[in-house]
Backbone as ProteinMPNN parsed JSONL, in Angstrom:
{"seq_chain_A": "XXXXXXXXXXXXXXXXXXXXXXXXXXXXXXXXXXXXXXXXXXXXXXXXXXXXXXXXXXXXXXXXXXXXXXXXXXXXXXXXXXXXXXXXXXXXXXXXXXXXXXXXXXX", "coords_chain_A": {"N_chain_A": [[71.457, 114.482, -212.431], [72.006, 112.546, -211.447], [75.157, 112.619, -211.253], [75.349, 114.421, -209.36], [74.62, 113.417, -206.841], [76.442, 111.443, -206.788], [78.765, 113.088, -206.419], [78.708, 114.174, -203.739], [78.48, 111.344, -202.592], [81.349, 111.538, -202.954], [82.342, 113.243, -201.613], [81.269, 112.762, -198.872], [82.8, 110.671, -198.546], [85.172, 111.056, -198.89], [85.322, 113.077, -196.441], [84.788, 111.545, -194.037], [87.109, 110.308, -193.942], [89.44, 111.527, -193.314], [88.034, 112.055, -190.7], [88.468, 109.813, -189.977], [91.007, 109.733, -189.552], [92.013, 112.268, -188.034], [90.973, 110.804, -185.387], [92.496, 108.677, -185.573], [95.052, 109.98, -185.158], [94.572, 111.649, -182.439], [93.931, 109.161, -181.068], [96.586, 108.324, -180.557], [98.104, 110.079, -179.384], [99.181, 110.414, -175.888], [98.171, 109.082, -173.096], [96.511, 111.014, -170.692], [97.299, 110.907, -167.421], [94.265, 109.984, -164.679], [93.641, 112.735, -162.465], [95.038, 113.238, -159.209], [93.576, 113.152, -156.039], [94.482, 112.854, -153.572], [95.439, 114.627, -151.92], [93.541, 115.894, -150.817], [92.048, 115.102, -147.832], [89.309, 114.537, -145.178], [90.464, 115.676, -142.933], [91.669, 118.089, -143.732], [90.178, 120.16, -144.522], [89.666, 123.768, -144.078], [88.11, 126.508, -142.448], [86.94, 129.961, -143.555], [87.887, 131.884, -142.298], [90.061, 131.0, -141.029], [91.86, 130.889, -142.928], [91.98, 133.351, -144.007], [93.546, 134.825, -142.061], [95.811, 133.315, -141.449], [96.966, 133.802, -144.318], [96.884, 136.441, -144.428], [94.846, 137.868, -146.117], [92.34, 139.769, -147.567], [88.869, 139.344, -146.48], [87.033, 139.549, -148.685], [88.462, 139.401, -151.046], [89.293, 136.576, -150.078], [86.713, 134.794, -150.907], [86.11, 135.699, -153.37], [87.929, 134.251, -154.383], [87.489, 131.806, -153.617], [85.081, 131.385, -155.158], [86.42, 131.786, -157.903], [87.416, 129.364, -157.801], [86.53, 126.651, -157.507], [86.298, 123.683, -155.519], [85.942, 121.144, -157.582], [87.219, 121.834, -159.968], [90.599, 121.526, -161.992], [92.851, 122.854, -160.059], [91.433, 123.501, -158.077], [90.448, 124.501, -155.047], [87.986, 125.422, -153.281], [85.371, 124.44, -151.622], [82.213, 124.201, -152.255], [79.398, 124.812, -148.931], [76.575, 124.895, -148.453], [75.547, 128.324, -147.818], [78.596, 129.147, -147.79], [81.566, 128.376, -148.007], [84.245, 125.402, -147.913], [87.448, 125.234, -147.216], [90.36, 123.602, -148.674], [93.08, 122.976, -147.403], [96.069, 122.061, -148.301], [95.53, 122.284, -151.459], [94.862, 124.992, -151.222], [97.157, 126.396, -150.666], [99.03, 125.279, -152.258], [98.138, 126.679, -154.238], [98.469, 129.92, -153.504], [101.255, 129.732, -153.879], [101.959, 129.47, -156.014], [101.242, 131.599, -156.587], [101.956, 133.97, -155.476], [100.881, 134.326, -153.191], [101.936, 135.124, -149.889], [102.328, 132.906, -146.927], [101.722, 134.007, -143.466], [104.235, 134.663, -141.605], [104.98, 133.308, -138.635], [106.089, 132.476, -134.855]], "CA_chain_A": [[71.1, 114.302, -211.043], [72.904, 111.093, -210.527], [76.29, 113.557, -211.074], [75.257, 115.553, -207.913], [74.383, 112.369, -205.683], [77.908, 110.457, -206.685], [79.934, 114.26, -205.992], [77.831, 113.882, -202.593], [79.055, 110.165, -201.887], [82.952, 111.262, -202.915], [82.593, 114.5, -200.387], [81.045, 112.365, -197.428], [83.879, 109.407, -198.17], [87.015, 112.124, -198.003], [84.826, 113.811, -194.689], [84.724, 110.06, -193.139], [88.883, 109.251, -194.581], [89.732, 113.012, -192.636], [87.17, 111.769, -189.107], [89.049, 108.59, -189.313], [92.657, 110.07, -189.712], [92.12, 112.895, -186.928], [90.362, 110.018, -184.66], [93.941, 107.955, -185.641], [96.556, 111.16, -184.351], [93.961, 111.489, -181.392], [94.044, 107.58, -180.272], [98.001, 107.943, -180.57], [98.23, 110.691, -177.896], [99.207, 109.62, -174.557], [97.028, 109.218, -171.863], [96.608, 111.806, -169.203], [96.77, 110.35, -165.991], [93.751, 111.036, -164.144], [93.632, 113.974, -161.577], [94.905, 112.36, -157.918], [92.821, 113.873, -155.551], [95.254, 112.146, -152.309], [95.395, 115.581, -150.913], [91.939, 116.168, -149.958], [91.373, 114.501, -146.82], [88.675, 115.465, -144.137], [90.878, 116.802, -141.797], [92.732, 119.04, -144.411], [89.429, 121.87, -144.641], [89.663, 124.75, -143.172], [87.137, 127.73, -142.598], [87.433, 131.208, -144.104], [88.125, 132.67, -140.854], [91.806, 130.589, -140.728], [92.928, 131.23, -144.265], [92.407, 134.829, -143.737], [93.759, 134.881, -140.548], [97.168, 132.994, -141.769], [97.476, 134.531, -145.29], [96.722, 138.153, -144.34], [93.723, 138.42, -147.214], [90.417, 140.346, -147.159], [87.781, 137.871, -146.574], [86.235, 140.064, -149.938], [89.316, 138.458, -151.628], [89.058, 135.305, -150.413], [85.625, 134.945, -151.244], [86.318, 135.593, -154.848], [89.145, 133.358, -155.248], [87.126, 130.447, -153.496], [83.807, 131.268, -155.939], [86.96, 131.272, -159.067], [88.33, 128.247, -157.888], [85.98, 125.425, -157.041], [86.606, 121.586, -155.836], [85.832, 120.374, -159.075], [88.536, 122.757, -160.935], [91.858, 121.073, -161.304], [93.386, 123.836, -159.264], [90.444, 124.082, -156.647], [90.319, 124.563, -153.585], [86.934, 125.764, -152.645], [83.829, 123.66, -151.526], [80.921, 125.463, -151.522], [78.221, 123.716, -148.723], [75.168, 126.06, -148.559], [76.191, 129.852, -148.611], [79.766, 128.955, -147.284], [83.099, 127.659, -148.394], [85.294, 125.202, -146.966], [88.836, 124.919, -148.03], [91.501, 122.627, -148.613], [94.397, 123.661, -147.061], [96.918, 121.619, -148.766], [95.55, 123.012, -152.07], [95.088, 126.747, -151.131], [98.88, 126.702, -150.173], [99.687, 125.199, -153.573], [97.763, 127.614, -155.055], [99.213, 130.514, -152.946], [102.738, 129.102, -153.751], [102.215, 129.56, -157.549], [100.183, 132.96, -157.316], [102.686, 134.799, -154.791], [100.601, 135.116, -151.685], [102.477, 134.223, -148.781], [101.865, 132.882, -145.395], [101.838, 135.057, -142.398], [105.288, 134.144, -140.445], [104.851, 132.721, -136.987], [107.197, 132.913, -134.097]], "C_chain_A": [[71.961, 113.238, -210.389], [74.664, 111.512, -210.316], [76.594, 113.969, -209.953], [75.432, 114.364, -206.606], [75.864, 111.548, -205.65], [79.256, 112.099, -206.627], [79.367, 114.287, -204.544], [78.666, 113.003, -201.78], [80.775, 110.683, -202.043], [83.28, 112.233, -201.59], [82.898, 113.458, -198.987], [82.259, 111.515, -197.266], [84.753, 110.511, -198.11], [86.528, 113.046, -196.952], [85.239, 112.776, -193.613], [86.492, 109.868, -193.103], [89.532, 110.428, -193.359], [89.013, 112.646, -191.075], [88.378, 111.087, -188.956], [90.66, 109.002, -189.045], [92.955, 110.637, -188.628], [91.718, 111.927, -185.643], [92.104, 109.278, -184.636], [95.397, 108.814, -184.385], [95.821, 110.98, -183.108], [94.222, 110.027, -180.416], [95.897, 107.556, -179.848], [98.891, 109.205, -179.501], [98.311, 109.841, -176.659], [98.441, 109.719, -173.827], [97.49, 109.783, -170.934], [96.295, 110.85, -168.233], [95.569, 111.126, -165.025], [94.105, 112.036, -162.786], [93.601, 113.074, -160.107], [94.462, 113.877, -157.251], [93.358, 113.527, -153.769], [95.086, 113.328, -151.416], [94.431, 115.956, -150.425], [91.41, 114.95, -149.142], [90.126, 115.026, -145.731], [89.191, 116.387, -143.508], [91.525, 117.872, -142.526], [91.75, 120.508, -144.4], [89.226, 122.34, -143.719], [88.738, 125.724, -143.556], [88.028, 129.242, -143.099], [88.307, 131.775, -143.559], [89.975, 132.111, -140.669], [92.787, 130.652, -141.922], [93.194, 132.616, -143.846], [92.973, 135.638, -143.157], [95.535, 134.547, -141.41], [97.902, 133.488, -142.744], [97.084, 136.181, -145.219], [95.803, 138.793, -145.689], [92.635, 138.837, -146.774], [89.887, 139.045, -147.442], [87.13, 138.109, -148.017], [87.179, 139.004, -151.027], [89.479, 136.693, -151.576], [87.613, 134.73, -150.849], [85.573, 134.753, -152.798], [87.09, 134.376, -155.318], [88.077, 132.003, -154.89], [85.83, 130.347, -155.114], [84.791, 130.981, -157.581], [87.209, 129.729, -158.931], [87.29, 126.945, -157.457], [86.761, 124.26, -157.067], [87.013, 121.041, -157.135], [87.194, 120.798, -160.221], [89.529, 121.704, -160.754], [92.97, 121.693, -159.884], [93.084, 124.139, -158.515], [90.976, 123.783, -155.951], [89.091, 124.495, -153.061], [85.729, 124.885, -153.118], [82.621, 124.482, -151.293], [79.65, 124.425, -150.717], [77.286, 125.411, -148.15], [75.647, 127.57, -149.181], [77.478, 130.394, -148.157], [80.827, 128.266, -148.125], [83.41, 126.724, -146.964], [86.577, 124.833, -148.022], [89.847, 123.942, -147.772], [92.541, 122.906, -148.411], [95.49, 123.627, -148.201], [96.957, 122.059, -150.915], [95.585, 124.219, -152.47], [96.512, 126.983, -150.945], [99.004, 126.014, -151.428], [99.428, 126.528, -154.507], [98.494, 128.876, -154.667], [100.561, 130.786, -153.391], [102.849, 129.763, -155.059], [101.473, 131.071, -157.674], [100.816, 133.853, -156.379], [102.517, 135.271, -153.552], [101.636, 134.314, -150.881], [101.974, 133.969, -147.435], [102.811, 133.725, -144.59], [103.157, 134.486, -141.671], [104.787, 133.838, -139.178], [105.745, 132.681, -136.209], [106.538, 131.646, -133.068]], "O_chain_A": [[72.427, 113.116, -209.256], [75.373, 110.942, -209.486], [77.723, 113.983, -209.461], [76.207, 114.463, -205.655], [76.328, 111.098, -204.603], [80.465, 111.954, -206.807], [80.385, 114.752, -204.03], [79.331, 113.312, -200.791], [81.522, 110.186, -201.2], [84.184, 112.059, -200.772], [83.92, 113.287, -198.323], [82.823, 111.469, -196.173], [85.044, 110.858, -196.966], [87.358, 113.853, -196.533], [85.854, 113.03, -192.577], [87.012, 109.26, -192.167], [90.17, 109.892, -192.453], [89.694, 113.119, -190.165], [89.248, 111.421, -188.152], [91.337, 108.376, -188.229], [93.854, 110.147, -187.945], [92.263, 112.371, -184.632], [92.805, 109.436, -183.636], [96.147, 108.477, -183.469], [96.324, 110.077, -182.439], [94.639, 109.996, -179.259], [96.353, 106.843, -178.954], [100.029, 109.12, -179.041], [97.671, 108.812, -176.444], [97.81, 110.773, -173.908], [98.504, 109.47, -170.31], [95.294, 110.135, -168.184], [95.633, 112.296, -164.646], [95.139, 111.729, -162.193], [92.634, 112.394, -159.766], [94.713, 115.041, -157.563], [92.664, 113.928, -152.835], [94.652, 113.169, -150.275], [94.555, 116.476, -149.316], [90.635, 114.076, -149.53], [90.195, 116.242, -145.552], [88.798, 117.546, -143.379], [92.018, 118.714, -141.775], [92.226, 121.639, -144.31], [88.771, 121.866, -142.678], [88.472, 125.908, -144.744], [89.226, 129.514, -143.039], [89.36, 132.168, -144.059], [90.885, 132.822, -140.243], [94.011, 130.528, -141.949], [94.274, 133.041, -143.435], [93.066, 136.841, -143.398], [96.252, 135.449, -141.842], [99.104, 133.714, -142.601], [97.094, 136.906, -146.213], [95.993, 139.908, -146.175], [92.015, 138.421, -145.796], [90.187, 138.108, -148.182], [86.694, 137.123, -148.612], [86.702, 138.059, -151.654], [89.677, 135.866, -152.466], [87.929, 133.655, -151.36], [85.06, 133.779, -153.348], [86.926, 133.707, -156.338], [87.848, 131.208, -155.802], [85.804, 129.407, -155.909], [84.292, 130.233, -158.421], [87.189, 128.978, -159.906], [87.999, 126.163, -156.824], [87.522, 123.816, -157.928], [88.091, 120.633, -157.569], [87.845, 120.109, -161.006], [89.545, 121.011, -159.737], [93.611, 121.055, -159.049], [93.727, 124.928, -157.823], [91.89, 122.958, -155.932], [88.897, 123.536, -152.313], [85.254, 124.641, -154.227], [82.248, 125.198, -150.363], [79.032, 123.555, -151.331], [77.538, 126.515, -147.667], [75.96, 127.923, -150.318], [77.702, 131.6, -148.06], [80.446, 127.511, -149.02], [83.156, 126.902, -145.773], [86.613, 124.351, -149.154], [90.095, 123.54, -146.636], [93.196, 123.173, -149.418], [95.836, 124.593, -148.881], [97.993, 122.113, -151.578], [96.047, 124.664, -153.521], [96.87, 128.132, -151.203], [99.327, 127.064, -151.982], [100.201, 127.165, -155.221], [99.341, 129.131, -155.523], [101.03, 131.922, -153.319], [103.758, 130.571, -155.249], [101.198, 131.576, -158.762], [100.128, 134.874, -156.349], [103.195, 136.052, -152.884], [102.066, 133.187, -151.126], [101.245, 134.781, -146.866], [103.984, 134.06, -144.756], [102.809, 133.542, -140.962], [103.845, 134.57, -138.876], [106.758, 132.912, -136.868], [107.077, 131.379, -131.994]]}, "name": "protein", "num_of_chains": 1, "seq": "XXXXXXXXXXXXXXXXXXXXXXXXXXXXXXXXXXXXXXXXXXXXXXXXXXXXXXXXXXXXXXXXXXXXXXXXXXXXXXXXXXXXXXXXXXXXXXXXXXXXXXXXXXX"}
């Protein structure tokens, strides 16, 4: 019995030697900088009605993308306040940029 309890203690000490080692590589990663958030000012959100309007999307489409993409996401855009969106311009046009929609030309 006392065999089983000291093959026990050698397991848990090379489980603990293996925590502490992966905990070691982990600590020696660089630090992500956190997530600047500079581009979201008040005046930057815009309603459905002017994305859809400028990028030539179904509102069905935008709709979806805002409910994929939330604030919180790194990549968001979309605020949801009650049973509405508002959007961040300056991020929907990044996003846009990298996903191929384009804006509507103007004259």
């Amino acid at each position: 019995m006392s065999d089983d309890v000291a093959a026990i203690a050698r397991d848990l000490e090379a489980v603990i030697a293996t925590a502490n080692a992966a905990l070691d590589r982990l600590r020696a990663l660089p630090a992500r900088a956190p997530d600047a958030r500079s581009d979201v000012e008040l005046d930057d959100w815009a309603r459905p009605g002017r994305i859809v309007s400028e990028f030539e999307i179904s509102r069905s489409h935008l709709h979806r993308l805002c409910t994929l993409h939330p604030i919180s996401e790194p990549t968001g855009f979309a605020l949801r306040v009650g049973a509405r969106f508002l959007i961040s311009r300056p991020r929907f046009e990044r996003y846009a940029r990298s996903n191929g929609l384009r804006r509507r030309e103007t004259k």
